[in-house]
Amino acid sequence: HAKAFVVSPDNDTLCTIPTDHCLYSTDKKTLIAYPAGQSEERFAVPDGVAKIADDAFRNCNLSEIILPDGLTAIGKRAFRGCSRLRSITMPDSLKTLGKEAFFSCVQLEKISIPPAVKHLEDDMFRDCSGLNVIEIPNSVKKFGERAFFHCGEFIIRTVSGSAAHEYASKNGIKVELIE
């Protein structure tokens, strides 16, 4: 696994930030890849990043990731296989979570879906066996196939009558109703 990315100054589509060694689009609005060989446990995505690309953090060793206000999209498989990931803070600006975004994040215990998200894609939290609680707002109206496949026992926190409440009831998932 790479520990850092090096980009030629002549490259007009990609760049790096020397302090974090990640790969970005030249406008720094898209984080394309985090070097999976890094040994740090915590990473804060820089302000100004609006999108996390497909597979950007795949198989990384981070235990905590903080996402900036203004982030609107997380790509497919962005955090897939991040087996040490315990905590991720998602901003209210987030609108889109790609398929399999958190697939096999086995130590992820709790997550809150931001209120602008309307759909949890296929295999979103598949194999997240450490998941205890997921907070799902009333904005989420649709659940993809196997969204919580092999997650073990966990609780969905949501409002009464929401699509998440209905989904949990149909699938035998414990529900904690919130105001």
mmCIF file of C-alpha atoms in Angstrom:
data_model
loop_
_atom_site.group_PDB
_atom_site.id
_atom_site.type_symbol
_atom_site.label_atom_id
_atom_site.label_comp_id
_atom_site.label_asym_id
_atom_site.label_seq_id
_atom_site.Cartn_x
_atom_site.Cartn_y
_atom_site.Cartn_z
ATOM 1 C CA HIS A 1 0.000 0.000 0.000
ATOM 2 C CA ALA A 2 1.204 3.493 -0.866
ATOM 3 C CA LYS A 3 2.317 5.792 1.950
ATOM 4 C CA ALA A 4 2.117 8.931 -0.174
ATOM 5 C CA PHE A 5 1.348 10.150 -3.670
ATOM 6 C CA VAL A 6 3.744 12.213 -5.752
ATOM 7 C CA VAL A 7 2.402 14.253 -8.651
ATOM 8 C CA SER A 8 4.452 16.097 -11.246
ATOM 9 C CA PRO A 9 4.017 19.879 -11.123
ATOM 10 C CA ASP A 10 3.218 19.628 -14.839
ATOM 11 C CA ASN A 11 0.107 17.507 -14.163
ATOM 12 C CA ASP A 12 -2.970 19.602 -14.900
ATOM 13 C CA THR A 13 -5.586 17.206 -13.472
ATOM 14 C CA LEU A 14 -4.114 15.934 -10.169
ATOM 15 C CA CYS A 15 -2.289 17.410 -7.194
ATOM 16 C CA THR A 16 -1.264 16.605 -3.621
ATOM 17 C CA ILE A 17 -1.170 18.556 -0.389
ATOM 18 C CA PRO A 18 2.283 17.967 1.163
ATOM 19 C CA THR A 19 0.942 17.736 4.716
ATOM 20 C CA ASP A 20 -1.433 14.813 4.087
ATOM 21 C CA HIS A 21 -0.019 13.040 0.979
ATOM 22 C CA CYS A 22 -3.521 12.454 -0.473
ATOM 23 C CA LEU A 23 -4.333 12.684 -4.155
ATOM 24 C CA TYR A 24 -6.738 15.483 -5.158
ATOM 25 C CA SER A 25 -8.198 17.028 -8.280
ATOM 26 C CA THR A 26 -6.272 20.201 -9.159
ATOM 27 C CA ASP A 27 -9.053 22.396 -7.761
ATOM 28 C CA LYS A 28 -8.826 20.372 -4.507
ATOM 29 C CA LYS A 29 -12.610 19.859 -4.507
ATOM 30 C CA THR A 30 -12.342 16.066 -4.937
ATOM 31 C CA LEU A 31 -10.264 13.809 -2.706
ATOM 32 C CA ILE A 32 -9.334 11.018 -5.110
ATOM 33 C CA ALA A 33 -7.231 8.726 -2.912
ATOM 34 C CA TYR A 34 -5.908 8.428 0.606
ATOM 35 C CA PRO A 35 -2.632 6.467 0.823
ATOM 36 C CA ALA A 36 -3.686 3.178 2.466
ATOM 37 C CA GLY A 37 -0.113 2.601 3.684
ATOM 38 C CA GLN A 38 -0.286 5.560 6.080
ATOM 39 C CA SER A 39 -0.111 4.579 9.750
ATOM 40 C CA GLU A 40 -1.998 7.504 11.274
ATOM 41 C CA GLU A 41 -5.244 6.709 13.104
ATOM 42 C CA ARG A 42 -7.147 9.958 12.565
ATOM 43 C CA PHE A 43 -7.654 12.045 9.439
ATOM 44 C CA ALA A 44 -9.614 15.257 8.854
ATOM 45 C CA VAL A 45 -10.510 15.836 5.222
ATOM 46 C CA PRO A 46 -9.533 19.453 4.409
ATOM 47 C CA ASP A 47 -12.105 22.223 4.144
ATOM 48 C CA GLY A 48 -13.126 22.892 0.552
ATOM 49 C CA VAL A 49 -13.364 19.226 -0.440
ATOM 50 C CA ALA A 50 -16.857 18.673 -1.872
ATOM 51 C CA LYS A 51 -16.533 15.046 -2.995
ATOM 52 C CA ILE A 52 -14.830 11.856 -1.846
ATOM 53 C CA ALA A 53 -14.144 9.787 -4.987
ATOM 54 C CA ASP A 54 -15.000 6.108 -5.516
ATOM 55 C CA ASP A 55 -12.621 3.842 -3.525
ATOM 56 C CA ALA A 56 -10.786 6.888 -2.055
ATOM 57 C CA PHE A 57 -10.181 5.417 1.430
ATOM 58 C CA ARG A 58 -10.642 1.739 0.534
ATOM 59 C CA ASN A 59 -8.775 -0.588 2.923
ATOM 60 C CA CYS A 60 -7.205 2.282 4.894
ATOM 61 C CA ASN A 61 -6.042 1.834 8.505
ATOM 62 C CA LEU A 62 -7.764 4.899 9.962
ATOM 63 C CA SER A 63 -9.938 4.579 13.064
ATOM 64 C CA GLU A 64 -11.463 8.077 12.810
ATOM 65 C CA ILE A 65 -12.341 10.252 9.816
ATOM 66 C CA ILE A 66 -13.766 13.752 10.024
ATOM 67 C CA LEU A 67 -15.490 15.120 6.949
ATOM 68 C CA PRO A 68 -15.767 18.893 6.330
ATOM 69 C CA ASP A 69 -18.836 21.086 6.114
ATOM 70 C CA GLY A 70 -19.588 21.579 2.438
ATOM 71 C CA LEU A 71 -18.924 17.959 1.481
ATOM 72 C CA THR A 72 -21.856 16.845 -0.708
ATOM 73 C CA ALA A 73 -20.940 13.405 -2.081
ATOM 74 C CA ILE A 74 -19.209 10.196 -1.020
ATOM 75 C CA GLY A 75 -18.429 7.824 -3.892
ATOM 76 C CA LYS A 76 -18.939 4.087 -4.284
ATOM 77 C CA ARG A 77 -16.878 1.888 -1.956
ATOM 78 C CA ALA A 78 -15.222 5.040 -0.553
ATOM 79 C CA PHE A 79 -14.552 3.441 2.866
ATOM 80 C CA ARG A 80 -14.971 -0.227 1.937
ATOM 81 C CA GLY A 81 -12.729 -2.548 3.921
ATOM 82 C CA CYS A 82 -11.622 0.101 6.432
ATOM 83 C CA SER A 83 -11.577 -2.583 9.107
ATOM 84 C CA ARG A 84 -10.286 -0.266 11.869
ATOM 85 C CA LEU A 85 -12.755 2.565 11.240
ATOM 86 C CA ARG A 86 -14.726 3.206 14.435
ATOM 87 C CA SER A 87 -15.927 6.774 13.935
ATOM 88 C CA ILE A 88 -16.819 8.970 10.996
ATOM 89 C CA THR A 89 -18.361 12.410 11.296
ATOM 90 C CA MET A 90 -20.534 13.343 8.317
ATOM 91 C CA PRO A 91 -21.678 16.958 7.726
ATOM 92 C CA ASP A 92 -25.281 18.047 7.203
ATOM 93 C CA SER A 93 -24.288 19.181 3.679
ATOM 94 C CA LEU A 94 -23.832 15.554 2.569
ATOM 95 C CA LYS A 95 -26.468 14.520 0.001
ATOM 96 C CA THR A 96 -25.127 11.368 -1.660
ATOM 97 C CA LEU A 97 -23.610 8.151 -0.320
ATOM 98 C CA GLY A 98 -22.443 5.703 -3.001
ATOM 99 C CA LYS A 99 -23.084 1.956 -3.100
ATOM 100 C CA GLU A 100 -21.035 -0.106 -0.646
ATOM 101 C CA ALA A 101 -19.672 3.107 0.940
ATOM 102 C CA PHE A 102 -19.088 1.427 4.327
ATOM 103 C CA PHE A 103 -19.035 -2.250 3.248
ATOM 104 C CA SER A 104 -17.013 -4.334 5.735
ATOM 105 C CA CYS A 105 -16.177 -1.529 8.181
ATOM 106 C CA VAL A 106 -16.337 -4.162 10.917
ATOM 107 C CA GLN A 107 -15.462 -1.855 13.839
ATOM 108 C CA LEU A 108 -17.857 0.949 12.916
ATOM 109 C CA GLU A 109 -20.161 1.158 15.942
ATOM 110 C CA LYS A 110 -22.384 4.196 15.465
ATOM 111 C CA ILE A 111 -23.227 6.422 12.538
ATOM 112 C CA SER A 112 -25.653 9.263 11.889
ATOM 113 C CA ILE A 113 -26.997 9.776 8.387
ATOM 114 C CA PRO A 114 -27.192 13.499 7.493
ATOM 115 C CA PRO A 115 -30.659 15.000 6.830
ATOM 116 C CA ALA A 116 -30.063 15.744 3.111
ATOM 117 C CA VAL A 117 -29.515 12.032 2.273
ATOM 118 C CA LYS A 118 -32.587 10.463 0.648
ATOM 119 C CA HIS A 119 -31.386 6.960 -0.251
ATOM 120 C CA LEU A 120 -29.183 4.315 1.381
ATOM 121 C CA GLU A 121 -27.686 2.436 -1.564
ATOM 122 C CA ASP A 122 -27.145 -1.312 -2.050
ATOM 123 C CA ASP A 123 -24.742 -2.952 0.430
ATOM 124 C CA MET A 124 -24.199 0.415 2.173
ATOM 125 C CA PHE A 125 -23.354 -1.103 5.583
ATOM 126 C CA ARG A 126 -22.981 -4.745 4.546
ATOM 127 C CA ASP A 127 -20.742 -6.761 6.887
ATOM 128 C CA CYS A 128 -20.517 -3.913 9.441
ATOM 129 C CA SER A 129 -20.674 -6.494 12.223
ATOM 130 C CA GLY A 130 -19.736 -4.013 14.972
ATOM 131 C CA LEU A 131 -22.627 -1.658 14.205
ATOM 132 C CA ASN A 132 -24.669 -0.901 17.340
ATOM 133 C CA VAL A 133 -26.713 2.185 16.413
ATOM 134 C CA ILE A 134 -27.535 4.007 13.198
ATOM 135 C CA GLU A 135 -29.489 7.247 13.237
ATOM 136 C CA ILE A 136 -31.592 7.630 10.103
ATOM 137 C CA PRO A 137 -33.500 10.883 9.464
ATOM 138 C CA ASN A 138 -36.970 11.132 7.998
ATOM 139 C CA SER A 139 -35.371 12.324 4.716
ATOM 140 C CA VAL A 140 -34.242 8.774 3.866
ATOM 141 C CA LYS A 141 -37.078 7.304 1.810
ATOM 142 C CA LYS A 142 -35.411 4.364 0.064
ATOM 143 C CA PHE A 143 -33.206 1.465 1.164
ATOM 144 C CA GLY A 144 -31.073 -0.472 -1.298
ATOM 145 C CA GLU A 145 -30.706 -4.237 -1.371
ATOM 146 C CA ARG A 146 -28.673 -5.754 1.458
ATOM 147 C CA ALA A 147 -28.127 -2.280 2.981
ATOM 148 C CA PHE A 148 -27.540 -3.922 6.390
ATOM 149 C CA PHE A 149 -26.669 -7.500 5.353
ATOM 150 C CA HIS A 150 -24.563 -9.368 7.974
ATOM 151 C CA CYS A 151 -24.656 -6.495 10.448
ATOM 152 C CA GLY A 152 -25.730 -8.548 13.442
ATOM 153 C CA GLU A 153 -27.972 -6.919 16.039
ATOM 154 C CA PHE A 154 -28.200 -3.153 15.953
ATOM 155 C CA ILE A 155 -30.726 -0.393 16.558
ATOM 156 C CA ILE A 156 -32.148 2.080 14.073
ATOM 157 C CA ARG A 157 -32.897 5.429 15.722
ATOM 158 C CA THR A 158 -35.548 7.292 13.744
ATOM 159 C CA VAL A 159 -38.896 9.076 13.954
ATOM 160 C CA SER A 160 -42.216 7.261 14.143
ATOM 161 C CA GLY A 161 -43.816 6.585 10.772
ATOM 162 C CA SER A 162 -40.634 7.236 8.763
ATOM 163 C CA ALA A 163 -39.441 4.997 5.943
ATOM 164 C CA ALA A 164 -36.630 3.852 8.286
ATOM 165 C CA HIS A 165 -39.200 2.878 10.930
ATOM 166 C CA GLU A 166 -41.133 0.877 8.332
ATOM 167 C CA TYR A 167 -37.932 -0.707 6.967
ATOM 168 C CA ALA A 168 -36.802 -1.772 10.446
ATOM 169 C CA SER A 169 -40.218 -3.257 11.255
ATOM 170 C CA LYS A 170 -40.323 -5.250 7.991
ATOM 171 C CA ASN A 171 -36.788 -6.571 8.496
ATOM 172 C CA GLY A 172 -36.868 -7.435 12.204
ATOM 173 C CA ILE A 173 -34.447 -4.658 13.197
ATOM 174 C CA LYS A 174 -34.784 -3.042 16.618
ATOM 175 C CA VAL A 175 -36.067 0.525 16.561
ATOM 176 C CA GLU A 176 -35.630 3.393 18.980
ATOM 177 C CA LEU A 177 -38.076 6.174 18.213
ATOM 178 C CA ILE A 178 -36.888 9.756 18.643
ATOM 179 C CA GLU A 179 -38.747 13.071 18.570
#
